[in-house]
Short mmCIF file of C-alpha atoms in Angstrom, two decimals:
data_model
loop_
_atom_site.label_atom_id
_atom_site.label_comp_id
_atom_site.label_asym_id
_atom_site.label_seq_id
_atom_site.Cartn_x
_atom_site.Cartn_y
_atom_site.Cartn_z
CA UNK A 1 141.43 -1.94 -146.58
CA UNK A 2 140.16 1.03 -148.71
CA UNK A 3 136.74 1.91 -148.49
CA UNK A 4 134.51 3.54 -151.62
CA UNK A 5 134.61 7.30 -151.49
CA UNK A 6 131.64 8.18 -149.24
CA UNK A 7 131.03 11.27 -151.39
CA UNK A 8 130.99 9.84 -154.32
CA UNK A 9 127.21 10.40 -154.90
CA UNK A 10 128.45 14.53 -154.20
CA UNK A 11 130.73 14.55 -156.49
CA UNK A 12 128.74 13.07 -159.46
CA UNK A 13 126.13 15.51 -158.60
CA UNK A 14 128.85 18.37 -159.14
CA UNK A 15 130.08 16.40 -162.10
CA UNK A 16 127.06 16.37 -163.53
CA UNK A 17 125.81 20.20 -162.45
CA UNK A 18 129.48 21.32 -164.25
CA UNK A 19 128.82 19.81 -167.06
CA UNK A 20 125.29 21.61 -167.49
CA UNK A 21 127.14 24.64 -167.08
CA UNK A 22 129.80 24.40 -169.45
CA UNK A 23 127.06 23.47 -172.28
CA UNK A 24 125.23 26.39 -171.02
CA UNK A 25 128.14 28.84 -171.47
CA UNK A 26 129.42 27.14 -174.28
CA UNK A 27 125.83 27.27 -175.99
CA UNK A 28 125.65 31.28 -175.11
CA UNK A 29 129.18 32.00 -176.82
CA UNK A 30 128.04 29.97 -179.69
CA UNK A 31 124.78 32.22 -179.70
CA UNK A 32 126.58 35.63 -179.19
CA UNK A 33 128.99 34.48 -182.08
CA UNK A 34 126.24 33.72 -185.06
CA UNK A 35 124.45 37.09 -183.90
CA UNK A 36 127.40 39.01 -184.07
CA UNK A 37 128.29 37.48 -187.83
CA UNK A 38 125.37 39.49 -189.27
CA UNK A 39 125.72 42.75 -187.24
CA UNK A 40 127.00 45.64 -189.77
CA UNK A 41 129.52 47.55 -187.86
CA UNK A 42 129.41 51.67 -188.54
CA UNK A 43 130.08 54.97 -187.21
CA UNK A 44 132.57 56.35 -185.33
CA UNK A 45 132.27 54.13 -182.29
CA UNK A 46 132.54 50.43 -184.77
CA UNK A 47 136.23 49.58 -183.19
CA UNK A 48 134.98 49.95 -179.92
CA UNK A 49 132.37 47.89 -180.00
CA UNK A 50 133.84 45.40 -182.20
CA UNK A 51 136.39 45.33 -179.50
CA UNK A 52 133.68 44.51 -176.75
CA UNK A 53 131.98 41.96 -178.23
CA UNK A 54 135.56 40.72 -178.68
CA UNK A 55 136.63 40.87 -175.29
CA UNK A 56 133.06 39.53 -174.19
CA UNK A 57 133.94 36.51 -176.61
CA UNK A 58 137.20 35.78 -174.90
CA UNK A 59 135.72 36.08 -171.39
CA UNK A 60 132.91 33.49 -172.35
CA UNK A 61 136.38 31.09 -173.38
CA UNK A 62 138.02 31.73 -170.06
CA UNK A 63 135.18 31.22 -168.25
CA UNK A 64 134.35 27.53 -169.87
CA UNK A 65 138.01 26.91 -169.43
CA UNK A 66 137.93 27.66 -165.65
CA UNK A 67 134.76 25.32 -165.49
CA UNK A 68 136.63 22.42 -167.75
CA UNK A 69 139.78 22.69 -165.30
CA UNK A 70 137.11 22.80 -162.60
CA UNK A 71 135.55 19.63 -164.04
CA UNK A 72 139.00 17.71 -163.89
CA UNK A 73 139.51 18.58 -160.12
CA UNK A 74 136.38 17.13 -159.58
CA UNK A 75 136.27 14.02 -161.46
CA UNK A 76 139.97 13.35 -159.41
CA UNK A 77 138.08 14.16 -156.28
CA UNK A 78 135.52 11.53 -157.22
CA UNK A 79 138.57 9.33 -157.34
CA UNK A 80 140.25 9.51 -154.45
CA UNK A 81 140.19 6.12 -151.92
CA UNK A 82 139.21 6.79 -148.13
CA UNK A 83 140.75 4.89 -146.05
CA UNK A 84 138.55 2.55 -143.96
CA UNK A 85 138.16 4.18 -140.47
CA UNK A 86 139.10 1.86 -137.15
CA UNK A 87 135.82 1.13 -134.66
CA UNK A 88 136.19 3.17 -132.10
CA UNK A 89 137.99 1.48 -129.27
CA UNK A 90 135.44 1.69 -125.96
CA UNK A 91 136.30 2.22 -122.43
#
């Protein structure tokens, strides 16, 4: 006999606490990228920080891809049947 997953209740909690935080992160790149479409870069120092707002872009992706992957794991974790566990045998 397989029982329900016991955590099951844990891991829609997580499920649902990822998923907050991937619209979160995914709402802040959004943000950073419409702010940075109207910024006028000049001077001498315009490729560099061109190139960090760049590189901060790409960390935002990685970081919402770590949480998506993160997601997955979880929602297979919800999945997983438990055995049912024998009664104790008493002495």
């Amino acid at each position: 006999m397989v029982a329900k997953n016991p955590y099951a209740a844990v891991w829609e909690h997580a499920e649902h606490s990822l998923r907050y935080r991937i619209a979160a992160v995914h709402d802040t790149g959004v943000a950073v990228d419409q702010a940075r479409d109207h910024l006028t870069w000049q001077g001498p120092a315009a490729d560099r920080f061109r190139a960090q707002a760049r590189a901060h872009h790409d960390a935002l992706h990685q970081h919402n891809d770590v949480l998506r992957h993160l997601l997955t794991l979880i929602q297979q974790a919800a999945e997983v049947k438990v055995p049912a566990s024998k009664p104790a045998a008493r002495s």
